[in-house]
Amino acid sequence: MRKEFAHDELMMPGHLACQGCGGTIIMKHALRAVGPDAVCVIPACCWTIISGNFPYSALNVPVLHTAFATSGAAASGVRAGLDMQGKHDTKVLAFAGDGGTFDIGIQSLSGAAERNEDIIYICYDNEAYMNTGVQRSSATPERAWTTTTPVTHPKSGAKKNMIQILAGHKVPYCATANIAFPDDLYRKVRNAAEIKGTCFIHVLSPCPSGWKIPSEKAIEVSRLATHSKVFPIYEVYHGEEYKITMEPDEIPVSDYLKSQGRFRHLKEEDMDFIQERVDYEWKILLQRSMMEPFHMNF
Amino acid sequence: MKKVLMGNHAASWGVQLSRVKMISAYPITPQTHIVEELSEMCGDGSLDARFLKVESEHSAMASVIASQATGVRSFTASSSNGLALMHELLHWAAGARLPIVMVNVNRALAPGWNIWADQGDSLSQRDTGWIQIYVEDNQEVLDSVIQGYRIAESVDLPVMICYDAFFLSHTYEPVDIPSYDEVDAWLPPYTPTNHLDPEKPKSFYPLVMPDNYMEIKYKFQQAHEQAIGVIDEVGQSFGTSFDRYYGVVEAVQCEDADIILVTSGTITSPARLVLEEMRQKGEKVGLLKMRTFRPFPVKAVQQALNGAKKAIVVDRNCSWGKGGIFADEIKSAMSNTTDAPMIYSYIAGLGGRSITPDDIRGLIEEAIESDSPSSESVWKGLKL
Ligand SMILES: Cc1ncc(C[n+]2csc(CCOP(=O)(O)OP(=O)(O)O)c2C)c(N)n1
Ligand SMILES: [Mg+2]
């Protein structure tokens, strides 16, 4: 079946991504959904490299490269500048890694979200600082290997829940998405483009070299993340109305964990622990999705 | 129209008259009145601008960089710790060649917390690539903001207007406010050389390999060299239209002077008084007001100081481990010239301590008696 896209391809050949890079696939779908009347804001991350070095650009939209911590603020500044020229329809797309979103950039993202700036913020989450060589971030999953969480003391503590943080800002739209379900990803970005205010989309982004998986397995591994409920796919409207948009097959988390070298050191009891955690989080999500949103009652 | 304005409100008026389109700022004493007044102006419609109330100075500068890159005139203001927090983005703004204008109210850096006048905040941003202008009174605050946009947009470099905490920021002085028509006739609308435009998609500030980096930075340095002339031209042109003339420096009676006082910021005003008094007594004293610190006006300094016997530089700042910053830069500017004066470096007035005409008289008397200056900066008014 040929898929109908709203817009032509805006990501050009010649980009500098590694084979199997999830971040590249996310950008491709995102730009087809947002369209050419857009400005893309990119902080320091793998996409600094992927987009091409001076004087080249792999994207057919204008790109503002900005400092690591500033995606939320820079996107707000672009929005303000465009609005002052009457260009209210031009979309502003911030495209940042997990480090630039969960860690160093969380303050400026929170500022933008609290002001409800009319921007789309996509976090491509490869669960570590990949650009600088696979160091842990607060998005790194519990007990995973990275170069700063070696197998002798792997990542401790749960992955930060960014959607919950953004939902806490009561932004009009938050969602998670996965490149293994491109129709869903595409629809969510389209949705965000239609909504006025801050829209935040958190997309799992497999990184073959950082996750230690073969590049041709990137999409397969991503699919396992959602079907094992490790990375559930859902939406949150106004911080209150939760909608699960992909029914997981509920496969064991060990199927997901065993597919990647970064979890190779895990023992049975580690996997049992992770299974417990995943089941618990899933229960919370199910409960939330069954709650009546506040704004519908009042 | 004449009004009695505090320095901070003179800055806000300068922003309004420059028809700035985007303001983004975060409050810090003693800068707050600037942004409060601008909020009022945006609120009552007398200024057609978006005001982003961001959550930090880091974000303030990041967002004005972004808005300026879309092609609209942008402004921010800060001070002290706020300016220090912006540091990464100050490099970004200048390296991106964006003609942003900002005000920095000179305030001491913590610790200990001190909200009073001290130039350490802006001078420690020396190498970020911003043009830095130090002003003396409230009229000059307003005039320099307006000139700032013309300078910035002529050379595609950002401009920082610096003035002393409280001595100007909170002090009321009569200020002549030009009309919109007068300013419009002098300051044309901003037309960017490049801007973020979906019709012409380009990548702004991407990765640059060693093969291109140096050439880009060479052009950056050239722009600074060009800016020295531009600041003078703009100051002259402003004078032609508004009858108040400015330049990279102001040399007062330096031609025949034996001793020249070198000052910046509000220290200049008591120095003017002392100069007049000394001249009446027949002492050949001159005054060099350093209005521009970056780009450093080497030639103008040489021209003013060459031929004098002694120069006394008063610094309300200190480069820790070196000494007075203006003095240091002036010594370097005078090196390899044949007719240079001996340079006396004094540190005074840090953290808002006042510098009186008496203090300045004392420095001159000391210099008259001395055979040669100490190689270190001398701290004045210490209570040890
Ligand atoms: C202020 C600052 N600190 C550190 C860096 C170095 N740095 C560049 S990219 C990066 C990691 C980015 O991680 P993430 O946001 O997850 O994106 P990814 O590289 O994984 O795509 C770091 C630490 C920087 N550029 N700026
Ligand atoms: Mg990452």
XYZ file of C-alpha atoms and ligand atoms in Angstrom:
709
model
C 0.000 0.000 0.000
C 1.309 3.435 -0.904
C 1.101 5.842 1.942
C -0.287 9.303 1.356
C 1.814 12.007 2.991
C 0.769 15.586 3.395
C 4.114 16.859 2.125
C 7.070 15.926 -0.041
C 10.263 14.539 1.345
C 12.169 17.281 3.138
C 15.127 15.241 4.326
C 17.666 14.911 1.559
C 20.156 12.151 0.772
C 23.693 12.918 1.855
C 23.005 13.275 5.556
C 25.726 12.013 7.871
C 23.865 9.558 10.118
C 25.084 6.069 10.970
C 23.247 3.118 9.434
C 20.081 2.271 11.301
C 19.920 5.601 13.127
C 16.446 6.061 14.585
C 16.870 9.829 14.808
C 17.071 10.050 11.039
C 13.870 8.078 10.487
C 12.047 10.244 13.045
C 13.161 13.467 11.324
C 12.043 12.141 7.937
C 8.525 11.347 9.175
C 8.301 14.500 11.273
C 9.152 16.818 8.392
C 6.700 15.077 6.047
C 4.034 15.751 8.641
C 5.013 19.344 9.445
C 5.742 20.416 5.869
C 8.076 22.944 4.279
C 6.654 26.049 5.957
C 8.679 25.396 9.096
C 11.812 26.353 10.971
C 13.735 23.554 12.646
C 15.700 24.201 15.850
C 18.498 21.742 16.642
C 20.661 21.855 19.781
C 23.960 20.043 20.217
C 23.250 16.340 19.637
C 23.887 13.724 16.940
C 21.673 15.766 14.629
C 24.269 18.573 14.745
C 26.419 16.208 12.713
C 23.696 14.405 10.760
C 22.320 17.607 9.212
C 25.622 18.191 7.431
C 28.571 20.506 7.947
C 29.019 23.971 6.467
C 28.119 24.780 3.707
C 25.817 21.760 3.287
C 22.407 20.998 4.723
C 20.478 17.744 4.545
C 17.176 19.432 5.333
C 14.957 21.404 3.039
C 13.714 23.647 5.823
C 15.737 26.404 7.491
C 17.667 25.096 10.481
C 18.717 27.093 13.522
C 21.526 25.312 15.319
C 21.568 26.358 18.924
C 23.428 25.747 22.186
C 22.830 22.444 23.974
C 20.540 23.697 26.752
C 18.450 26.107 24.720
C 15.987 24.286 22.426
C 12.920 25.498 24.325
C 14.161 29.086 24.499
C 15.432 29.189 20.924
C 12.171 27.752 19.587
C 10.314 30.415 21.615
C 12.519 33.116 20.093
C 11.881 31.845 16.570
C 8.145 31.778 17.298
C 8.238 35.351 18.613
C 10.249 36.597 15.620
C 7.938 34.902 13.119
C 4.815 36.132 14.906
C 6.094 39.707 14.862
C 6.310 39.382 11.073
C 2.792 37.975 10.865
C 4.080 34.507 9.986
C 1.779 32.736 12.431
C 1.325 29.700 10.170
C 5.007 28.869 9.927
C 5.645 25.937 12.256
C 8.499 25.858 14.720
C 9.922 22.386 15.255
C 12.475 21.837 18.009
C 14.260 18.539 17.484
C 16.454 17.495 20.397
C 18.056 14.416 21.895
C 17.304 12.951 25.294
C 20.288 14.712 26.883
C 19.153 18.051 25.441
C 15.607 17.385 26.696
C 15.706 15.344 29.917
C 18.909 16.873 31.319
C 20.587 20.115 30.276
C 17.616 21.499 28.324
C 14.830 20.673 30.766
C 14.785 24.194 32.183
C 14.290 26.002 28.899
C 11.788 23.349 27.769
C 9.866 23.819 31.013
C 9.895 27.592 30.463
C 8.526 27.233 26.945
C 5.908 24.687 28.034
C 4.778 26.842 30.949
C 4.308 29.793 28.584
C 2.534 27.377 26.232
C 4.583 28.589 23.273
C 3.172 27.555 19.916
C 5.904 25.058 19.079
C 6.313 21.364 18.370
C 9.075 19.796 20.413
C 10.243 16.333 19.364
C 12.668 14.476 21.568
C 14.410 11.638 19.765
C 15.395 9.468 22.671
C 18.323 7.140 22.088
C 18.695 6.837 25.843
C 22.212 8.250 26.202
C 24.553 11.022 25.039
C 25.423 9.359 21.750
C 27.183 12.293 20.076
C 29.857 12.280 22.761
C 30.208 8.488 22.865
C 27.364 6.802 24.769
C 27.446 8.409 28.213
C 24.420 7.928 30.475
C 21.603 10.448 30.579
C 18.569 10.550 32.840
C 16.774 8.803 29.960
C 19.074 5.792 30.148
C 17.084 2.760 31.299
C 17.728 1.276 34.707
C 20.670 -1.171 34.820
C 21.760 -0.461 31.226
C 25.388 -0.248 30.187
C 26.836 3.044 28.926
C 30.441 4.259 28.909
C 29.848 6.095 32.206
C 27.748 3.289 33.689
C 30.011 0.314 33.002
C 28.754 -3.194 33.740
C 30.521 -3.074 37.125
C 28.032 -0.387 38.181
C 25.330 -0.057 35.561
C 22.769 2.793 35.502
C 20.975 3.018 38.814
C 17.492 4.457 39.226
C 14.549 4.483 36.871
C 14.405 6.361 33.577
C 12.973 9.847 34.074
C 9.352 10.115 32.971
C 9.375 13.179 30.694
C 5.781 12.830 29.549
C 4.649 13.055 33.149
C 6.753 16.204 33.574
C 5.294 17.784 30.444
C 1.796 16.645 31.389
C 2.410 18.416 34.690
C 2.748 21.645 32.681
C -0.779 21.016 31.279
C 0.400 21.513 27.714
C -2.319 20.818 25.156
C -0.641 17.746 23.713
C 2.002 15.181 24.660
C 2.617 11.840 23.020
C 5.060 8.994 22.803
C 5.818 7.355 19.464
C 7.988 4.693 17.923
C 9.519 4.362 14.447
C 8.236 0.783 14.312
C 4.751 2.320 14.018
C 5.330 5.071 11.477
C 1.648 5.720 10.728
C 1.075 6.476 14.377
C 4.200 8.657 14.587
C 3.207 10.556 11.454
C -0.355 11.078 12.688
C 0.892 12.424 16.022
C 3.161 14.993 14.414
C 0.302 16.048 12.109
C -1.878 16.355 15.163
C 0.748 18.493 16.900
C 0.997 20.715 13.824
C -2.743 21.379 14.005
C -2.766 22.214 17.724
C -1.918 25.704 18.971
C 0.398 25.705 21.963
C 3.244 23.525 23.113
C 3.163 19.978 21.764
C 5.728 17.499 23.010
C 6.409 14.187 21.274
C 8.784 11.694 22.814
C 10.031 9.170 20.263
C 12.148 6.138 21.033
C 15.198 6.296 18.802
C 17.290 3.139 18.477
C 21.037 3.719 18.184
C 22.809 0.653 16.809
C 26.261 1.589 18.091
C 25.065 2.768 21.511
C 22.620 -0.052 22.091
C 24.952 -2.618 20.564
C 22.497 -3.975 18.039
C 22.966 -4.729 14.331
C 21.842 -1.719 12.311
C 19.277 -3.760 10.379
C 17.596 -4.668 13.682
C 16.837 -1.090 14.727
C 13.145 -1.156 13.856
C 12.630 -4.694 15.115
C 14.154 -3.828 18.501
C 12.017 -0.671 18.693
C 8.899 -2.724 18.067
C 9.836 -5.039 20.958
C 10.138 -1.980 23.241
C 6.474 -1.165 22.784
C 5.163 -4.738 22.705
C 6.996 -5.490 25.976
C 5.429 -2.305 27.477
C 8.913 -0.905 28.144
C 8.001 2.022 25.888
C 4.215 2.317 25.743
C 2.669 4.388 22.995
C 0.091 6.922 24.136
C -1.118 10.512 24.084
C -1.964 13.010 26.804
C -4.304 15.909 26.082
C -4.130 18.945 28.400
C -2.050 16.947 30.844
C -5.104 14.941 31.851
C -6.676 12.885 29.129
C -4.542 9.788 28.572
C -5.116 7.663 25.454
C -3.164 4.491 24.752
C -2.774 4.424 20.991
C -1.066 1.055 20.528
C -2.207 -2.152 22.214
C 0.977 -4.005 23.251
C 1.300 -7.766 22.696
C 2.615 -7.979 26.279
C 5.693 -10.039 25.456
C 8.204 -10.527 28.303
C 10.689 -7.688 28.786
C 13.515 -10.207 28.528
C 12.737 -10.519 24.802
C 13.499 -6.798 24.481
C 16.480 -6.769 26.819
C 18.144 -9.812 25.257
C 18.033 -8.197 21.822
C 20.681 -5.612 22.843
C 24.310 -5.727 23.885
C 23.834 -2.877 26.399
C 21.797 -5.295 28.560
C 24.039 -8.339 28.030
C 25.333 -8.245 31.626
C 21.836 -8.518 33.139
C 21.056 -11.588 35.253
C 17.686 -13.326 35.600
C 16.922 -11.360 38.767
C 17.673 -8.063 36.996
C 15.207 -8.969 34.288
C 12.627 -9.984 36.866
C 13.083 -6.637 38.596
C 12.693 -4.746 35.334
C 9.593 -6.808 34.491
C 8.053 -5.840 37.840
C 8.771 -2.175 37.252
C 7.373 -2.268 33.719
C 4.193 -4.022 34.874
C 3.749 -1.457 37.630
C 4.189 1.530 35.303
C 1.830 -0.017 32.785
C -0.844 -0.403 35.476
C -0.516 3.301 36.310
C -0.856 4.189 32.656
C -3.959 1.996 32.285
C -5.524 3.625 35.326
C -4.793 7.089 34.014
C -6.276 6.229 30.645
C -9.507 5.210 32.389
C -9.841 8.411 34.426
C -12.255 11.113 33.368
C -10.282 14.241 32.590
C -10.896 17.147 34.938
C -11.733 19.639 32.226
C -14.535 17.412 30.885
C -16.350 17.517 34.219
C -16.081 21.229 34.909
C 10.788 66.412 24.757
C 12.746 66.696 28.001
C 11.998 64.355 30.895
C 13.699 63.552 34.157
C 14.528 59.871 33.829
C 16.470 57.291 35.756
C 19.193 55.627 33.697
C 17.205 52.435 33.390
C 14.195 54.235 31.954
C 16.455 56.108 29.551
C 17.460 52.661 28.272
C 13.815 51.614 27.896
C 13.097 54.786 25.928
C 16.019 54.040 23.658
C 14.587 50.594 22.992
C 11.138 51.974 22.277
C 12.446 54.627 19.892
C 14.523 51.986 18.075
C 11.270 50.110 17.353
C 12.559 46.851 18.771
C 10.294 43.910 17.894
C 11.364 41.292 20.402
C 12.455 41.630 24.011
C 13.380 38.725 26.200
C 14.749 39.231 29.674
C 15.039 37.974 33.194
C 15.012 40.288 36.218
C 18.112 41.122 38.246
C 18.862 44.165 40.419
C 19.747 46.853 39.259
C 18.419 46.129 35.764
C 14.772 45.468 36.691
C 13.322 48.914 35.871
C 14.396 48.554 32.261
C 12.272 45.477 31.742
C 9.423 46.684 33.939
C 9.153 49.865 31.881
C 9.373 47.870 28.657
C 6.586 45.580 29.909
C 4.463 48.679 30.455
C 5.302 49.983 26.992
C 4.396 46.624 25.403
C 1.274 46.427 27.546
C -0.105 49.863 26.656
C 0.783 49.472 22.987
C 3.302 52.322 22.846
C 5.855 49.667 21.789
C 4.783 47.043 19.240
C 6.969 44.189 20.467
C 6.702 40.668 21.835
C 8.067 40.420 25.369
C 9.176 36.911 26.333
C 9.337 36.465 30.079
C 11.815 33.624 30.055
C 12.961 31.508 32.964
C 16.670 32.513 32.942
C 19.251 34.812 31.376
C 20.631 31.844 29.467
C 17.236 31.465 27.831
C 16.883 35.235 27.409
C 19.965 35.384 25.233
C 19.112 32.118 23.440
C 15.708 33.480 22.500
C 16.908 36.891 21.303
C 19.498 35.101 19.176
C 16.659 33.075 17.657
C 14.333 36.013 17.087
C 17.096 38.151 15.631
C 17.883 35.219 13.298
C 14.303 35.371 12.000
C 15.049 38.963 11.022
C 13.583 41.157 13.758
C 15.313 43.719 15.938
C 15.788 42.194 19.393
C 16.825 43.376 22.849
C 17.734 42.074 26.267
C 19.189 43.521 29.456
C 21.002 42.011 32.365
C 23.674 42.529 34.989
C 26.308 40.711 37.019
C 25.427 37.062 37.693
C 22.802 37.235 34.969
C 25.364 38.276 32.397
C 27.715 35.572 33.639
C 24.976 32.988 33.147
C 24.602 34.165 29.540
C 28.261 33.609 28.782
C 27.864 30.636 26.418
C 25.211 32.482 24.439
C 27.193 35.726 24.299
C 29.740 33.818 22.240
C 26.901 32.394 20.181
C 25.284 35.763 19.431
C 28.537 37.344 18.314
C 29.832 34.317 16.394
C 26.470 34.182 14.630
C 27.038 37.827 13.594
C 23.663 38.914 14.965
C 23.208 42.667 15.557
C 21.515 42.306 18.936
C 21.733 45.221 21.359
C 21.745 44.578 25.090
C 22.144 46.704 28.171
C 24.351 45.541 30.989
C 24.104 47.455 34.216
C 27.575 47.117 35.702
C 27.288 45.354 39.048
C 29.754 43.370 41.144
C 29.812 39.588 40.864
C 29.149 37.398 43.899
C 30.414 36.248 46.287
C 29.822 38.119 48.477
C 26.531 39.292 47.116
C 26.904 42.908 46.125
C 24.481 44.776 43.906
C 26.586 47.932 43.426
C 28.703 49.376 40.659
C 31.646 47.357 39.374
C 32.696 46.628 35.801
C 33.888 43.089 36.458
C 30.736 41.563 34.969
C 30.976 42.968 31.446
C 34.767 43.144 31.291
C 34.981 39.432 32.000
C 32.959 38.957 28.783
C 35.735 40.712 26.878
C 36.506 37.899 24.448
C 32.956 36.964 23.501
C 33.024 39.184 20.419
C 30.544 41.819 21.615
C 31.119 45.491 21.022
C 31.203 47.097 24.475
C 30.327 50.738 25.059
C 30.649 52.331 28.525
C 28.514 55.382 29.135
C 28.666 58.269 31.534
C 25.198 59.761 31.969
C 21.535 59.047 31.318
C 21.383 61.032 28.102
C 24.219 58.926 26.786
C 22.338 55.773 27.836
C 19.385 56.637 25.633
C 21.535 57.884 22.774
C 23.813 54.848 22.904
C 20.978 52.324 22.705
C 19.754 53.979 19.510
C 23.298 54.256 18.135
C 23.855 50.665 19.226
C 21.394 49.345 16.642
C 22.909 51.429 13.890
C 26.427 50.275 14.782
C 25.388 46.638 15.231
C 23.480 46.508 11.954
C 26.337 48.184 10.047
C 28.885 45.512 10.980
C 26.680 42.540 11.966
C 28.020 42.422 15.497
C 26.116 42.601 18.784
C 26.502 45.649 21.003
C 26.521 45.779 24.802
C 25.770 49.161 26.376
C 27.257 49.214 29.876
C 26.576 51.664 32.674
C 27.156 51.782 36.416
C 24.684 50.341 38.897
C 22.777 52.954 40.907
C 25.074 55.862 39.938
C 23.181 55.776 36.636
C 20.618 52.977 36.775
C 18.679 54.514 39.672
C 19.705 58.168 39.408
C 17.333 60.692 37.832
C 18.720 63.192 35.339
C 17.108 65.366 32.701
C 17.123 63.533 29.374
C 16.197 64.877 25.987
C 13.958 62.297 24.307
C 13.889 62.594 20.525
C 10.640 61.972 18.668
C 9.830 58.809 16.743
C 10.022 60.835 13.521
C 13.512 62.069 14.310
C 14.750 58.593 15.208
C 13.013 56.958 12.228
C 14.734 59.418 9.935
C 18.104 58.487 11.398
C 17.756 54.743 12.147
C 16.444 52.821 9.132
C 14.389 49.651 9.633
C 16.437 46.488 10.083
C 17.036 44.568 6.879
C 18.922 41.358 7.685
C 21.528 39.982 5.299
C 20.258 36.473 6.076
C 17.279 35.255 8.027
C 15.457 32.014 8.780
C 13.154 31.765 5.802
C 11.225 28.645 4.709
C 11.290 30.036 1.146
C 15.075 29.869 1.173
C 15.976 27.052 3.535
C 19.505 27.437 4.878
C 21.341 25.951 7.801
C 22.325 28.571 10.399
C 25.426 28.073 12.568
C 26.090 24.414 11.676
C 29.154 22.305 12.167
C 32.214 23.977 10.619
C 35.293 21.903 9.830
C 38.896 23.132 10.304
C 38.981 23.831 6.579
C 36.527 26.727 6.897
C 36.672 27.765 10.532
C 39.634 30.141 10.398
C 38.325 32.114 7.433
C 35.005 32.672 9.190
C 36.808 33.862 12.317
C 39.115 36.104 10.308
C 36.084 37.893 8.871
C 34.730 38.193 12.399
C 37.928 39.913 13.532
C 37.844 42.150 10.442
C 34.317 43.219 11.357
C 35.615 44.318 14.746
C 38.408 46.307 13.172
C 35.882 47.936 10.877
C 33.607 48.656 13.843
C 36.071 51.157 15.331
C 35.523 53.492 12.394
C 31.817 52.766 12.320
C 31.354 53.728 15.988
C 33.000 57.089 15.252
C 30.956 57.629 12.081
C 27.707 56.725 13.785
C 28.534 58.994 16.738
C 29.236 61.876 14.343
C 26.137 61.251 12.269
C 24.061 61.100 15.443
C 25.518 64.461 16.408
C 24.573 65.966 13.065
C 20.949 64.933 13.606
C 20.581 65.315 17.371
C 23.350 67.772 18.271
C 25.051 65.363 20.663
C 28.303 63.959 19.314
C 29.967 60.683 20.310
C 33.007 58.610 19.387
C 35.080 55.580 20.389
C 36.783 57.779 22.980
C 36.388 61.358 24.131
C 39.676 63.191 24.537
C 39.337 66.374 26.631
C 42.275 68.787 26.463
C 44.752 66.006 25.800
C 46.758 67.869 23.117
C 48.982 69.858 25.464
C 48.494 67.791 28.611
C 51.337 66.540 30.771
C 49.066 64.314 32.827
C 46.044 62.552 31.394
C 43.347 60.885 33.449
C 41.859 57.822 31.796
C 38.368 56.874 32.947
C 35.268 54.983 31.896
C 31.658 55.049 33.066
C 30.526 57.445 35.789
C 34.054 58.028 37.125
C 34.397 60.352 34.165
C 32.074 62.985 35.634
C 34.060 63.829 38.820
C 37.199 63.644 36.658
C 35.770 66.418 34.472
C 35.320 68.626 37.534
C 38.869 68.045 38.723
C 40.216 68.673 35.246
C 38.514 72.054 35.018
C 39.767 73.035 38.442
C 43.353 71.957 37.698
C 43.356 73.751 34.383
C 42.287 76.948 36.143
C 45.301 76.526 38.397
C 47.449 76.185 35.293
C 48.135 72.448 35.629
C 48.256 70.813 32.217
C 45.822 67.995 32.878
C 43.765 66.154 30.240
C 41.054 63.514 30.303
C 40.533 60.486 28.118
C 37.103 58.919 28.448
C 37.144 55.333 27.218
C 33.702 54.971 25.672
C 34.564 51.822 23.738
C 36.353 48.844 25.210
C 35.729 46.309 22.436
C 36.842 46.737 19.764
C 39.717 48.407 21.593
C 40.384 51.825 20.015
C 44.181 51.438 19.880
C 44.838 54.328 17.489
C 42.576 56.787 19.289
C 44.260 55.945 22.593
C 47.729 56.362 21.088
C 46.750 59.648 19.558
C 45.376 60.978 22.837
C 48.165 59.750 25.112
C 51.287 60.082 23.000
C 53.241 63.142 24.051
C 51.923 63.253 27.621
C 54.321 62.501 30.468
C 51.977 60.519 32.677
C 48.661 58.753 32.249
C 46.548 57.801 35.265
C 44.116 54.978 34.615
C 41.309 54.487 37.132
C 39.730 51.049 37.016
C 36.518 50.040 38.776
C 37.384 46.429 38.025
C 40.212 43.984 38.454
C 41.453 41.036 36.443
C 42.381 38.782 39.347
C 46.049 38.018 39.248
C 46.767 40.896 36.865
C 45.176 44.188 37.861
C 43.140 47.032 36.386
C 41.790 45.945 33.020
C 41.634 49.279 31.203
C 45.171 50.039 32.435
C 46.397 46.717 31.150
C 44.825 47.232 27.737
C 46.160 50.772 27.536
C 49.678 49.614 28.347
C 49.427 47.081 25.550
C 48.065 49.714 23.144
C 50.973 52.028 23.957
C 53.690 49.425 23.598
C 55.962 49.921 20.570
C 55.074 53.610 20.383
C 57.935 56.069 20.854
C 56.322 58.913 22.758
C 54.260 57.008 25.329
C 53.599 58.350 28.836
C 54.320 56.415 32.029
C 51.134 54.611 32.978
C 49.828 54.711 36.546
C 47.207 52.077 37.255
C 44.734 52.507 40.109
C 41.953 50.241 41.283
C 39.154 52.083 43.056
C 35.438 52.008 43.710
C 34.925 48.249 43.549
C 31.523 46.974 44.645
C 29.984 50.445 44.547
C 32.396 52.355 46.771
C 32.270 55.972 45.687
C 35.088 57.757 43.932
C 34.993 61.455 44.780
C 36.659 64.461 43.145
C 38.957 64.476 46.203
C 40.051 60.915 45.449
C 40.851 61.888 41.879
C 42.725 65.004 42.988
C 44.739 62.726 45.277
C 45.686 60.449 42.399
C 46.890 63.362 40.305
C 48.944 64.803 43.152
C 50.478 61.395 43.775
C 51.399 61.029 40.117
C 52.904 64.506 39.986
C 55.246 63.596 42.826
C 56.162 60.137 41.649
C 59.195 59.396 39.466
C 57.897 56.145 38.059
C 54.758 54.031 38.425
C 54.602 50.737 40.298
C 54.432 47.736 38.003
C 51.290 46.528 39.795
C 47.932 48.286 40.020
C 47.656 50.355 43.195
C 44.483 49.940 45.254
C 43.028 53.234 46.429
C 40.873 53.866 49.483
C 41.577 50.549 51.181
C 40.679 50.394 54.869
C 43.109 47.713 55.940
C 26.996 23.134 27.227
C 27.462 21.899 26.553
N 27.873 20.839 27.289
C 28.284 19.723 26.678
C 28.302 19.629 25.317
C 28.828 18.372 24.674
N 27.762 17.591 24.059
C 27.431 17.743 22.760
S 26.230 16.710 22.266
C 26.162 15.999 23.786
C 25.255 14.846 24.057
C 23.954 14.931 23.378
O 23.131 13.939 23.872
P 21.645 13.859 23.421
O 20.956 15.122 23.677
O 21.052 12.643 24.050
O 21.730 13.688 21.837
P 22.462 12.492 21.023
O 23.872 12.870 20.890
O 22.280 11.245 21.814
O 21.782 12.467 19.718
C 27.066 16.588 24.667
C 27.239 16.156 26.068
C 27.888 20.767 24.582
N 27.886 20.804 23.246
N 27.458 21.858 25.218
Mg 20.744 10.801 23.197
